[in-house]
Short mmCIF file of C-alpha atoms and ligand atoms in Angstrom, two decimals:
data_model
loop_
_atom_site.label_atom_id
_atom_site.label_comp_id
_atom_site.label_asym_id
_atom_site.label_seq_id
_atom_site.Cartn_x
_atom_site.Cartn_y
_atom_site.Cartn_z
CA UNK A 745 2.47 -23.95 8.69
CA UNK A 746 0.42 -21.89 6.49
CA UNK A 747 -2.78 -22.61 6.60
CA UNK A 748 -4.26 -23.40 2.66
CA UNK A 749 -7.07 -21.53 3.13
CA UNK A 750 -6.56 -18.76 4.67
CA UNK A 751 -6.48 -16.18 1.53
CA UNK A 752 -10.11 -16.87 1.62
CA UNK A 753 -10.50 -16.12 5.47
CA UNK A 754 -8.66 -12.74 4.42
CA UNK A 755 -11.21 -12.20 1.56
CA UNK A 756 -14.20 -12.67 3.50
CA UNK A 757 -13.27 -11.01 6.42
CA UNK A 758 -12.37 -8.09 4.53
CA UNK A 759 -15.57 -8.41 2.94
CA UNK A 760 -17.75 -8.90 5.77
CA UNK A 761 -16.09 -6.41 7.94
CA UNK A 762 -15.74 -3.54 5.12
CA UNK A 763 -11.93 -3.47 4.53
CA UNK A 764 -12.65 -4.54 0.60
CA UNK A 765 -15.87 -5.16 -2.24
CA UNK A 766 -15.53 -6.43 -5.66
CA UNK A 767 -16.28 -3.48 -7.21
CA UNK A 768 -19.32 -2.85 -9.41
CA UNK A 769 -20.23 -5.79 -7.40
CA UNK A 770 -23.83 -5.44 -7.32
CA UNK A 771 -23.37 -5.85 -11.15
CA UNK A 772 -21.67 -8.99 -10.91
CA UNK A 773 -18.12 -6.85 -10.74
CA UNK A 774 -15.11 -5.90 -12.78
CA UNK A 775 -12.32 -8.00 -12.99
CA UNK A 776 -9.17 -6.22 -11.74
CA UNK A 777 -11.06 -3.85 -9.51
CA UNK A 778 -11.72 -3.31 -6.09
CA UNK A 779 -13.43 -0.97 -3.60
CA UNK A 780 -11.78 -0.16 -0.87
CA UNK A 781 -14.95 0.31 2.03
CA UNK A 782 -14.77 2.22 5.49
CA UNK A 783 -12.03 0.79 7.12
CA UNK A 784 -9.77 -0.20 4.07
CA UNK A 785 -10.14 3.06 2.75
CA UNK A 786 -9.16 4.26 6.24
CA UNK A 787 -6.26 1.91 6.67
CA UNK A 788 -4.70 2.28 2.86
CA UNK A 789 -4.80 6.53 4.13
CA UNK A 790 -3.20 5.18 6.70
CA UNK A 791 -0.34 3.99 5.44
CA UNK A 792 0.09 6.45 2.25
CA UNK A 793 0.12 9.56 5.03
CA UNK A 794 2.89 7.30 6.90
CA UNK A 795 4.52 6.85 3.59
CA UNK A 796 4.30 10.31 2.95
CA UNK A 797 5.18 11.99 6.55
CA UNK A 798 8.47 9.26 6.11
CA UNK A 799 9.50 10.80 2.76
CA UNK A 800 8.52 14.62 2.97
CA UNK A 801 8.00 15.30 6.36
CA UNK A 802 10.93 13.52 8.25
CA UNK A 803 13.49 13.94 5.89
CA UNK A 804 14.53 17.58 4.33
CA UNK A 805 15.64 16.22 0.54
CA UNK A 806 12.51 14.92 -0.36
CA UNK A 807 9.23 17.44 -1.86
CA UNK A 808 6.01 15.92 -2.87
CA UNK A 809 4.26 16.32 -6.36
CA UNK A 810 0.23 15.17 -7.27
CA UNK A 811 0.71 14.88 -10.62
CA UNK A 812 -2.22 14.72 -13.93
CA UNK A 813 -3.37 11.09 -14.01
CA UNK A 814 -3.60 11.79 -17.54
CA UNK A 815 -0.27 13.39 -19.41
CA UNK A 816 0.28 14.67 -23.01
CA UNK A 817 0.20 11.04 -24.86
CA UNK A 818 4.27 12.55 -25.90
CA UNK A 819 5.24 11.71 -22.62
CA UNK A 820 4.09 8.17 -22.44
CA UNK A 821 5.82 8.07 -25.99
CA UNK A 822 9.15 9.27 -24.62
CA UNK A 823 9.36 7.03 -21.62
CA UNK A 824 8.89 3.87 -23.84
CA UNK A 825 5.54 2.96 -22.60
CA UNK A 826 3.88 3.25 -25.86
CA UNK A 827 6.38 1.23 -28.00
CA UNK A 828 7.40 -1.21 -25.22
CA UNK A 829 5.21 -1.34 -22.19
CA UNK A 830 3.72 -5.10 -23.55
CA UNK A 831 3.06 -8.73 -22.22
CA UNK A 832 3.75 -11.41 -24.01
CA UNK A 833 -0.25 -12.80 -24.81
CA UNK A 834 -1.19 -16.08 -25.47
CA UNK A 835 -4.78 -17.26 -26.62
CA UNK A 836 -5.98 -20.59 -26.14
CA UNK A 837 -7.91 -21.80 -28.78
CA UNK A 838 -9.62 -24.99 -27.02
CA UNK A 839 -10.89 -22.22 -24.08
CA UNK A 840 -10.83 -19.23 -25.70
CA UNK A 841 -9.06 -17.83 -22.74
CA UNK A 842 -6.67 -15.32 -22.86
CA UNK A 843 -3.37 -15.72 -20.75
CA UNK A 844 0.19 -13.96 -19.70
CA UNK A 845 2.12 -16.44 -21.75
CA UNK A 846 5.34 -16.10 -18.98
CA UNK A 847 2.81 -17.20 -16.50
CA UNK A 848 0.58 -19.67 -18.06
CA UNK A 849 1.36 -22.06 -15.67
CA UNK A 850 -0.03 -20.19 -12.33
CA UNK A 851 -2.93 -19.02 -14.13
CA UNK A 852 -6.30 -21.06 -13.76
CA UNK A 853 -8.61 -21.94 -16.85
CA UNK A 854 -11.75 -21.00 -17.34
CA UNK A 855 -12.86 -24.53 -18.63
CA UNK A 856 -14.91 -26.36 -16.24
CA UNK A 857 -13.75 -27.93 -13.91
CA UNK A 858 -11.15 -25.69 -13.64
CA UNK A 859 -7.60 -26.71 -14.93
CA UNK A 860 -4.40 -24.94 -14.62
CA UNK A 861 -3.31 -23.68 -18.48
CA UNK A 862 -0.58 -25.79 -18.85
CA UNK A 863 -2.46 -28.97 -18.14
CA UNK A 864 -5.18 -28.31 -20.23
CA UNK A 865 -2.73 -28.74 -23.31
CA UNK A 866 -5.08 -26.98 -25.24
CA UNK A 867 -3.68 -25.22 -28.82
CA UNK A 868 -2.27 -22.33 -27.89
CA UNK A 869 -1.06 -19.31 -30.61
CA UNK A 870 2.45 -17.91 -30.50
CA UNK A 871 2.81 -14.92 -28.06
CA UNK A 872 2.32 -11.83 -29.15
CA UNK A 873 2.93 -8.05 -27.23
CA UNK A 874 -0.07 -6.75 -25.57
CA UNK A 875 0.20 -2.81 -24.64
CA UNK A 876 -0.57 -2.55 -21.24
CA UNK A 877 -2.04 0.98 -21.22
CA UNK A 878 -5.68 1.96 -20.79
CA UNK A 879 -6.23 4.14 -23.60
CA UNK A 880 -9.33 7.23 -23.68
CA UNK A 881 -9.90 10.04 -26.07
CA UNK A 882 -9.98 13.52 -25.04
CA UNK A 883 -12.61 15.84 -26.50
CA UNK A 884 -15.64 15.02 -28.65
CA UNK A 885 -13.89 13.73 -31.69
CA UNK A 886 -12.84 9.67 -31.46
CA UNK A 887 -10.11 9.62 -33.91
CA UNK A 888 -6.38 9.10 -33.20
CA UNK A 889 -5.34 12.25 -32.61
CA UNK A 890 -7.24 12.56 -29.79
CA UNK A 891 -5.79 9.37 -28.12
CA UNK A 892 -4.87 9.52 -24.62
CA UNK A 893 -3.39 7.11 -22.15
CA UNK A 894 -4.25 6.93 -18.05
CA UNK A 895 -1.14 6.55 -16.84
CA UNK A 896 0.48 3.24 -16.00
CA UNK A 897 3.11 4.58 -13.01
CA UNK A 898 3.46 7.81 -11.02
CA UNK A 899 6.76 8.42 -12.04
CA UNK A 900 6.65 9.91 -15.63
CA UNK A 901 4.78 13.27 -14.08
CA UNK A 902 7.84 13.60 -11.73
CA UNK A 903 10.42 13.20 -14.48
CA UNK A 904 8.74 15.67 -16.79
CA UNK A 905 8.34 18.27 -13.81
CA UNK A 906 11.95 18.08 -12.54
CA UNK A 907 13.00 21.39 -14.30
CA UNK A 908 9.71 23.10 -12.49
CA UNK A 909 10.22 21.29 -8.86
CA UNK A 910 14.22 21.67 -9.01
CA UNK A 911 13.37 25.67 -10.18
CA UNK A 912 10.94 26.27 -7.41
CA UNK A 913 11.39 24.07 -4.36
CA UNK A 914 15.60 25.31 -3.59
CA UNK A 915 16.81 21.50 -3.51
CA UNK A 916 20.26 20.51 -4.47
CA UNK A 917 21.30 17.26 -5.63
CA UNK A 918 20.96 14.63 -3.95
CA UNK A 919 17.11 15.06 -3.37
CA UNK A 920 13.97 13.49 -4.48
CA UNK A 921 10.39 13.98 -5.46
CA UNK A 922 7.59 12.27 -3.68
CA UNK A 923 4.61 10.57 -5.32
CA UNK A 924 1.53 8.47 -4.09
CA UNK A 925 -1.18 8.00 -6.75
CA UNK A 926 -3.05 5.94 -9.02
CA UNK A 927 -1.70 3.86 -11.96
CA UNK A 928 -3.75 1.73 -14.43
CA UNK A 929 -2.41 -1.37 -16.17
CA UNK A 930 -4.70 -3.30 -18.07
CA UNK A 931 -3.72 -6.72 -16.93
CA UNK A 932 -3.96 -9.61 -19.02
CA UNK A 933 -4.57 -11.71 -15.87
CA UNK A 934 -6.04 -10.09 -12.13
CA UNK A 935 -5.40 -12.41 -9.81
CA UNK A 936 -4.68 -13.03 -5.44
CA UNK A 937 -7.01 -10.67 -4.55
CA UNK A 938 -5.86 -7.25 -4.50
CA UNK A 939 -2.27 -8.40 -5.37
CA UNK A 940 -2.45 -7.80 -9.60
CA UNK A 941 -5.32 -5.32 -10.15
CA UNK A 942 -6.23 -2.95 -13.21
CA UNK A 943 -6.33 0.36 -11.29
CA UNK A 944 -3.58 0.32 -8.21
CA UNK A 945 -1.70 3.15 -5.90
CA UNK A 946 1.91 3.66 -6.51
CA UNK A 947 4.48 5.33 -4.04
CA UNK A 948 6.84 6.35 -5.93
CA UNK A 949 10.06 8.26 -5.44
CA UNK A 950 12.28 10.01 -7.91
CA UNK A 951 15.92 10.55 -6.27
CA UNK A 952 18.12 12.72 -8.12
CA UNK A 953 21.99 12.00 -7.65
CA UNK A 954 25.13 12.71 -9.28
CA UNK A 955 26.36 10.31 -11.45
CA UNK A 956 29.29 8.67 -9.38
CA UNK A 957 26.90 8.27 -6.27
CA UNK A 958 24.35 6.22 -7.92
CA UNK A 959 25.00 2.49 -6.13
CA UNK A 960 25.38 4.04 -3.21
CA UNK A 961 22.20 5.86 -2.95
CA UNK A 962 20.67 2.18 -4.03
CA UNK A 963 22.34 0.95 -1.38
CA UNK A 964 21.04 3.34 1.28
CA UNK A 965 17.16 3.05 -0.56
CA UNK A 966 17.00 -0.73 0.03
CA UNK A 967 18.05 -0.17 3.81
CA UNK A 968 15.39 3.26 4.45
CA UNK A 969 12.67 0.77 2.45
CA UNK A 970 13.54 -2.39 4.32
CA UNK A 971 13.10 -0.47 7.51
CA UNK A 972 9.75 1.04 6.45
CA UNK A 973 8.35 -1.59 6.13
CA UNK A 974 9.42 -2.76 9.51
CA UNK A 975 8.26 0.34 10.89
CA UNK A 976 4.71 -0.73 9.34
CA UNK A 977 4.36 -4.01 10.51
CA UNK A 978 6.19 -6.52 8.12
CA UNK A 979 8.93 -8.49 9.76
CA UNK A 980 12.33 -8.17 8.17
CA UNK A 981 12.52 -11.95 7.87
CA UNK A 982 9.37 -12.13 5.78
CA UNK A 983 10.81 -9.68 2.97
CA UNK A 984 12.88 -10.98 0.53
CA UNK A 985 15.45 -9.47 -1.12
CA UNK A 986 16.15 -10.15 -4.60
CA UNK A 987 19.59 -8.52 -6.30
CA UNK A 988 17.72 -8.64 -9.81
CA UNK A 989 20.12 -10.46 -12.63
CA UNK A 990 21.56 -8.14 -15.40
CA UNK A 991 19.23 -10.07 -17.71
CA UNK A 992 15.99 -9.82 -16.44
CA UNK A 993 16.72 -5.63 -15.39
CA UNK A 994 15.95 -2.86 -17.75
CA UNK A 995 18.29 -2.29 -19.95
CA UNK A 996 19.23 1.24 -18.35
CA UNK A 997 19.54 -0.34 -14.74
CA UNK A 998 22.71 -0.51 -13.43
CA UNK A 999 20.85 -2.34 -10.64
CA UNK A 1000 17.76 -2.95 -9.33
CA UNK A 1001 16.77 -4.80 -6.39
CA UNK A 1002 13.16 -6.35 -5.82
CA UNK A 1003 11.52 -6.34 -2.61
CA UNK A 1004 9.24 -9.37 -1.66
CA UNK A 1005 7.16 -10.07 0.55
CA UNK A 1006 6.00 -14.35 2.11
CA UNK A 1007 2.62 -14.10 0.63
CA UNK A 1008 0.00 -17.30 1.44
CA UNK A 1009 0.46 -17.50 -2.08
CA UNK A 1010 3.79 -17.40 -2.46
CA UNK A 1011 6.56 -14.79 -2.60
CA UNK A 1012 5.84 -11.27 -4.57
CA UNK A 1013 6.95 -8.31 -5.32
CA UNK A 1014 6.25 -5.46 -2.84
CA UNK A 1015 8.26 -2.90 -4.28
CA UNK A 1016 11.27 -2.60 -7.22
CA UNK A 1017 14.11 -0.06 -6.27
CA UNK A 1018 15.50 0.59 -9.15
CA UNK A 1019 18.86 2.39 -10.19
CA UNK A 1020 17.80 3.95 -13.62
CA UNK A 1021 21.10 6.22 -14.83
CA UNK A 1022 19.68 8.86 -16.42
CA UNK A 1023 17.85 7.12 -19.02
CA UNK A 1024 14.48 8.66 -17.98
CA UNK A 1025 15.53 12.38 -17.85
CA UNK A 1026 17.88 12.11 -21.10
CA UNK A 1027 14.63 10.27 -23.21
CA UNK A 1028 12.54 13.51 -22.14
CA UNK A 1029 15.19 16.40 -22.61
CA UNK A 1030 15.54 14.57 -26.15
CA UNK A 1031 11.83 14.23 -27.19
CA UNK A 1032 10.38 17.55 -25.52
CA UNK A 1033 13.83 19.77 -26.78
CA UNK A 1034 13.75 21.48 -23.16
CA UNK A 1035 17.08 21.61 -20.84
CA UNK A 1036 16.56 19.06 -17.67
CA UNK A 1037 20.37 19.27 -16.65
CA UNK A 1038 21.49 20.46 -13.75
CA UNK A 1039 23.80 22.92 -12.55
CA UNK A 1040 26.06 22.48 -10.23
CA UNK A 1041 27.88 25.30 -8.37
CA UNK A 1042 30.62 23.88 -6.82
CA UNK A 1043 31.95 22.89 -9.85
CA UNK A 1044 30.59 24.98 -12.26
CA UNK A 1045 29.49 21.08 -13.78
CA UNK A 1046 26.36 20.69 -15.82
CA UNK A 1047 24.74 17.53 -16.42
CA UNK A 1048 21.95 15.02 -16.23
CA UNK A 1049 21.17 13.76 -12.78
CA UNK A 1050 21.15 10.00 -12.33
CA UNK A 1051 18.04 8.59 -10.70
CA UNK A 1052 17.68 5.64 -8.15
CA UNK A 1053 13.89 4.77 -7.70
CA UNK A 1054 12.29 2.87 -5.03
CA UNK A 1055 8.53 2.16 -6.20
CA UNK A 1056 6.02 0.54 -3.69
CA UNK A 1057 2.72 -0.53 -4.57
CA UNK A 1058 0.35 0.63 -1.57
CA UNK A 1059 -2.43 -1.84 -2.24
CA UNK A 1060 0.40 -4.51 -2.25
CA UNK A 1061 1.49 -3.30 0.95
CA UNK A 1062 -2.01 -3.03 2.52
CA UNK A 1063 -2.56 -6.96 1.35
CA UNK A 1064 0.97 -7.77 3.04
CA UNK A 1065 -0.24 -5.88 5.97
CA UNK A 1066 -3.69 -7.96 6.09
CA UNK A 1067 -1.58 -11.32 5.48
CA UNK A 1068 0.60 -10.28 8.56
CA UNK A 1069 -1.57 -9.68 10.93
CA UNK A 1070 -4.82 -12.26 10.35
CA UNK A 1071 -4.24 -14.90 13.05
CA UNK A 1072 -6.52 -16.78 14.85
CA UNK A 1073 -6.27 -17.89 18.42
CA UNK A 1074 -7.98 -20.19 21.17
CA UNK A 1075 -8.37 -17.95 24.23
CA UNK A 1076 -9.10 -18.98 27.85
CA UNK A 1077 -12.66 -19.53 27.20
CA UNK A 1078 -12.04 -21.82 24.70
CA UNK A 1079 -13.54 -19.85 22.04
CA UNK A 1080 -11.73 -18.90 18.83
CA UNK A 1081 -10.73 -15.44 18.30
CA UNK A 1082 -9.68 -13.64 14.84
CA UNK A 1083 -7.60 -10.82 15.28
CA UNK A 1084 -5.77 -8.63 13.45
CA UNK A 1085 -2.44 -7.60 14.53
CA UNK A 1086 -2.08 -4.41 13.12
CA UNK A 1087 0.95 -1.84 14.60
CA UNK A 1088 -1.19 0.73 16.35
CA UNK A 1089 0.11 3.06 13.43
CA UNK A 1090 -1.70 1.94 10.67
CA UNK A 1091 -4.50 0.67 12.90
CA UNK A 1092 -7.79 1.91 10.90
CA UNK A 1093 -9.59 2.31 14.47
CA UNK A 1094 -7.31 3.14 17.30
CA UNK A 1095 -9.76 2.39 20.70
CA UNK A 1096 -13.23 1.58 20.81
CA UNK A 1097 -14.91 3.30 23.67
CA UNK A 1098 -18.06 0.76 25.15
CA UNK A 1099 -20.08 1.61 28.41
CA UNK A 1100 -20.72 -1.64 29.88
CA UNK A 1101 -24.44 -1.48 29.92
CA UNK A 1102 -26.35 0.60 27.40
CA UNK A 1103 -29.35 0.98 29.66
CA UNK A 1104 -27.53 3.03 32.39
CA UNK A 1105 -27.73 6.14 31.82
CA UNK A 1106 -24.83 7.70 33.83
CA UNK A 1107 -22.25 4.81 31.87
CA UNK A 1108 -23.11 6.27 28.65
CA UNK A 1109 -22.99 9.94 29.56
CA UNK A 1110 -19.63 9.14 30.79
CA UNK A 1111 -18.70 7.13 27.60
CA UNK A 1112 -20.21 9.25 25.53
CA UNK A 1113 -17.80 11.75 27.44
CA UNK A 1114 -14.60 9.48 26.84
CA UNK A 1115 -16.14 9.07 23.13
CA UNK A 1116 -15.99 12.79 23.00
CA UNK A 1117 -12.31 13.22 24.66
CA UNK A 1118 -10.42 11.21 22.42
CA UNK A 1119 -12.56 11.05 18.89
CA UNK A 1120 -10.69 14.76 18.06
CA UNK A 1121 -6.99 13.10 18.46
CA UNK A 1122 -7.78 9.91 16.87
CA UNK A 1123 -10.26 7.01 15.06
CA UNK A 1124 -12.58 5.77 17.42
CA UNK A 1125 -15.64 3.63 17.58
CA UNK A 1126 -18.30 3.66 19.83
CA UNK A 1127 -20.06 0.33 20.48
CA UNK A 1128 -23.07 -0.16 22.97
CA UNK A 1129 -24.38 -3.97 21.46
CA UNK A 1130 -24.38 -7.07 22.90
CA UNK A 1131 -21.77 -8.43 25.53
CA UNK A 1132 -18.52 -7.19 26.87
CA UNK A 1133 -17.07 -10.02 25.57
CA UNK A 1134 -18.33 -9.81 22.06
CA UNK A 1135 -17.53 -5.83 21.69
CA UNK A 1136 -13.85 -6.79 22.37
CA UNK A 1137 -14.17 -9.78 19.55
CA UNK A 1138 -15.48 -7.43 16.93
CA UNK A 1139 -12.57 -4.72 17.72
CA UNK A 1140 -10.25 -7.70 17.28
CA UNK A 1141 -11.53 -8.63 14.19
CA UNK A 1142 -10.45 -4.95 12.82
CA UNK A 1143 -7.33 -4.80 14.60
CA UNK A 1144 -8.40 -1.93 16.91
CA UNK A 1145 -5.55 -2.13 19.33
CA UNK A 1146 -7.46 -0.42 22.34
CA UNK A 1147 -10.25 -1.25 24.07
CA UNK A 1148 -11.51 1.54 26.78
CA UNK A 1149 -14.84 -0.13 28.89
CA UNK A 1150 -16.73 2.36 31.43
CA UNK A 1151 -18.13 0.87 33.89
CA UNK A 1152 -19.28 0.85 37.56
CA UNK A 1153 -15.89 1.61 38.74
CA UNK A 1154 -15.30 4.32 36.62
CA UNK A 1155 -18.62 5.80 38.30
CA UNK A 1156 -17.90 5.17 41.76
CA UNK A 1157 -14.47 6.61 41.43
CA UNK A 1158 -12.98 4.99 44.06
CA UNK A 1159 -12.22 1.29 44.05
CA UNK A 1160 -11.76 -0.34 47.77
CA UNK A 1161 -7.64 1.12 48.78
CA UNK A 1162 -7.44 3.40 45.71
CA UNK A 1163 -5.39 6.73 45.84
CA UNK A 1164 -7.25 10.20 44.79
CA UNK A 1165 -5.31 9.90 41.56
CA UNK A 1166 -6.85 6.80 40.54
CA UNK A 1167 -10.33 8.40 40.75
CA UNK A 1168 -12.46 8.40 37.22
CA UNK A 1169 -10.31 5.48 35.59
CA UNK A 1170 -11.64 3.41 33.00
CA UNK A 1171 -10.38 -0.01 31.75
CA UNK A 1172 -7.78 -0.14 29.19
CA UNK A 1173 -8.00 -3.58 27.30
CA UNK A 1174 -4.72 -4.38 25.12
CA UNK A 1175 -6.12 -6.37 21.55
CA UNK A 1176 -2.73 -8.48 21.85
CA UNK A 1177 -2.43 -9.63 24.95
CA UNK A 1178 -5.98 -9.15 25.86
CA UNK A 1179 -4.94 -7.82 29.55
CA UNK A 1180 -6.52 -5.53 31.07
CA UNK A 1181 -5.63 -2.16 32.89
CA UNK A 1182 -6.92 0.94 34.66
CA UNK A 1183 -6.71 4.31 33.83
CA UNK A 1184 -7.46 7.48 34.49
CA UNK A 1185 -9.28 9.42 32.10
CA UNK A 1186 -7.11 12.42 32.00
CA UNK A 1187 -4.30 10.49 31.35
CA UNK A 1188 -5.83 8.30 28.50
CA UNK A 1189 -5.48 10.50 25.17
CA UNK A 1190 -1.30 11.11 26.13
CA UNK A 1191 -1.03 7.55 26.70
CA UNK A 1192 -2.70 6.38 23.65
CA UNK A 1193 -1.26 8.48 21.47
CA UNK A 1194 2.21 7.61 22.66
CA UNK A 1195 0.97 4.32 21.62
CA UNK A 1196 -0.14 5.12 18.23
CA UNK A 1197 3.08 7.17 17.49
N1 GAP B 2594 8.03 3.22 -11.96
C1 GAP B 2594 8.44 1.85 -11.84
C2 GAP B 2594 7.33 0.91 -11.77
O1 GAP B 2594 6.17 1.25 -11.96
P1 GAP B 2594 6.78 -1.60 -11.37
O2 GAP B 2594 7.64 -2.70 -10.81
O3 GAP B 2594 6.09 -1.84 -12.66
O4 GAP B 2594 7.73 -0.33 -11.45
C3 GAP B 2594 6.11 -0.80 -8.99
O5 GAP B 2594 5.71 -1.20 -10.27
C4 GAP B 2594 5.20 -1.38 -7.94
O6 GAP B 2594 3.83 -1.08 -8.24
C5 GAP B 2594 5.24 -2.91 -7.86
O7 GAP B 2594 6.34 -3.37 -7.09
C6 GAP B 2594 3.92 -3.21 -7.21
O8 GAP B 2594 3.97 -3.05 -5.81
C7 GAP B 2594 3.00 -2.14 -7.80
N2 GAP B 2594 2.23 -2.71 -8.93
C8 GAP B 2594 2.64 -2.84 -10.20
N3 GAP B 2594 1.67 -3.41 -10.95
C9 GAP B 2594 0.62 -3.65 -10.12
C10 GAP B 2594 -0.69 -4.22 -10.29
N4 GAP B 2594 -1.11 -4.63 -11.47
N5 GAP B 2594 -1.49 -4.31 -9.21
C11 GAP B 2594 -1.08 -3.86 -8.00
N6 GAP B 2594 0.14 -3.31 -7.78
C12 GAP B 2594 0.97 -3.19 -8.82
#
């Protein structure tokens, strides 16, 4: 059973442990916007450069792009987000909140005590669109011309650069281009944490296909995606997947399936993969006047490429991730334990290295030593406070999945019937299963890293 309060477990820890702030929060905060402190910022690189190594790196028809957060405002009008990219809004004239009208019953009210909107049965006016982009003028003048939007996905830079990536990079259809960036969306309502913010990272890929290969290429997206996210640490059982009705799809998308994920709060969107014809391409050869077809050798063919898109949101991912692995456990000495399961992968610290005393000299050289070995091949922390016992709670807590202790043993170098190879071993503690191994030194960055993968 999920336990009802464990969203605010996640929030706390995350605050007290420096995974996420409020941002601005010193200044009472900004709705909609978070800080991301030393180890979230650590764990969201994480999993963007696993992201990233799985689309460019591992695969050879996939190039990256880092696109202008900010784009000629004619490219925002092309795509449709300037005419179309609107929530329905809804005021409420008894609160004077503001609310998504299509959600107006999940959304609290600020009246006090707190009531959800539709049971306040306050007067509410008839929706009306609200334009989702954050808007900011370039140069000194503030007039209209100078209007500019930041942008509210990755993908338009990769659409309007196709002609430059296709001309430069020597792909052939079918390939893709690779983004991970920042998107702004000015939300009418933040809410779960993390899960709806103003300012969010997108991973988004473009994948260019011929036009008869479209629903298969959105077949083989939602099984490399599904398995990603395996590969990261969320169960396949705990993603849903939704085949998206022809009425509630874009009107270009042949089809579209939603990834979601078993949030405390319910089940969400992770990621949208999207087969989009070639309804983005075609809107920007038409508005800019500049050739995006393709040629195609073979048959001597030229035409638009279709496009299947599978768009993850990486601070949605790194809140599934927390959601996943928060658990907490009675151990053997009856104390309670909160751990995060993290795969060793995305793992913001992979070992922390602890001498068992801090006033022996010779353990800390040594640890300092071990410190020194691995810190060049991966994250590691080096704690010296308090207990044994409490150093191993406090890695738990951040889902460091290695524990390495130095300690009298490791000194002496020979334990009572031990072989010359098991000379200079230190204890490996697994966070999991909390057992506890020796090892030798020289053999503890290979078998870490095999570990980390
Ligand atoms: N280019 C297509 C596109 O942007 P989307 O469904 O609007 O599609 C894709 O967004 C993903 O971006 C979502 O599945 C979600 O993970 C993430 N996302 C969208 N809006 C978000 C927000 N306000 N806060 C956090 N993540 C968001």
């Amino acid at each position: 059973m999920v336990d009802p309060n464990v969203m605010e477990k996640i929030v706390a820890l995350c605050k007290r442990r420096g995974f996420i702030f409020q941002a601005s929060e010193i200044y009472g905060g900004l709705n909609g916007f978070w800080d991301y402190g030393p180890l979230g910022a650590q764990l969201k690189k994480n999993i963007r450069d696993h992201w990233w190594r799985a689309m460019t790196q591992l695969r050879d028809d996939i190039v990256g792009l880092d696109g202008a957060i900010i784009m000629n405002p004619a490219v925002l009008k092309a795509s449709g987000h300037v005419d179309t990219f609107n929530d329905p809004l809804v005021d409420c004239k008894t609160c004077q909140g503001r609310f998504r009208a299509d959600q107006v019953d999940k959304i609290p009210c600020p009246q006090k005590p707190s009531k959800c909107v539709a049971d306040c049965h306050g007067e509410k006016t008839a929706p009306r669109n609200f334009n989702l982009m954050l808007k900011t003028y370039l140069g000194p003048v503030q007039d209209e011309s100078a209007v500019a939007y930041l942008r509210p996905e990755t993908a338009q830079a990769i659409f309007v650069q196709f002609k430059n990536v296709l001309d430069t990079s020597r792909q052939k259809l079918p390939f893709g281009i690779a983004q991970a960036g920042k998107s702004f969306r000015n939300e009418i309502n933040p809410r779960n944490f993390t899960f709806r913010s103003r300012e969010f990272d997108q991973m988004e890929v473009e994948f260019f296909v011929h036009p008869d290969d479209g629903f298969k290429w959105t077949e083989q997206w939602l099984a490399d995606r599904l398995a990603w996210y395996e590969a990261v640490g969320l169960p396949r059982e705990k993603i849903h997947v939704l085949d998206v009705p022809e009425a509630d799809r874009a009107f270009y998308s042949k089809k579209t399936y939603d990834l979601e994920y078993e949030f405390p709060f319910g089940v969400q969107e992770l990621e949208g993969i999207a087969y989009r014809t070639n309804y983005d391409l075609g809107k920007h050869q038409e508005a800019s006047g500049k050739p995006l077809e393709y040629f195609d050798e073979a048959t001597k063919a030229k035409f638009i490429p279709h496009v299947v898109e599978p768009s993850a949101g990486l601070d949605r991912t790194l809140l599934a991730l927390l959601c996943e692995a928060y658990a907490e456990e009675r151990v053997a000495d009856g104390d309670l334990r909160t751990v995060l399961r993290f795969k060793p992968c995305v793992a913001p610290v992979k070992a922390g290295v602890f001498p068992l005393l801090k006033n022996k000299p010779e353990l800390v050289a040594k640890a300092r030593e071990v410190e020194a070995l691995l810190r060049p091949r991966m994250a590691v922390q080096y704690d010296d406070g308090g207990a044994i016992g409490r150093r191993y709670r406090r890695q738990d807590e951040i889902g460091t999945p290695f524990c390495v202790t130095i300690d009298f043993e490791t000194l002496e170098g020979i334990r009572e019937g031990a072989t010359a190879g098991e000379k200079n071993t230190v204890t490996l503690r697994h966070r999991d299963s909390m057992e506890q191994e020796r090892v030798s030194i020289s053999a503890l960055p290979a078998k870490l890293l095999a570990a980390i993968g």
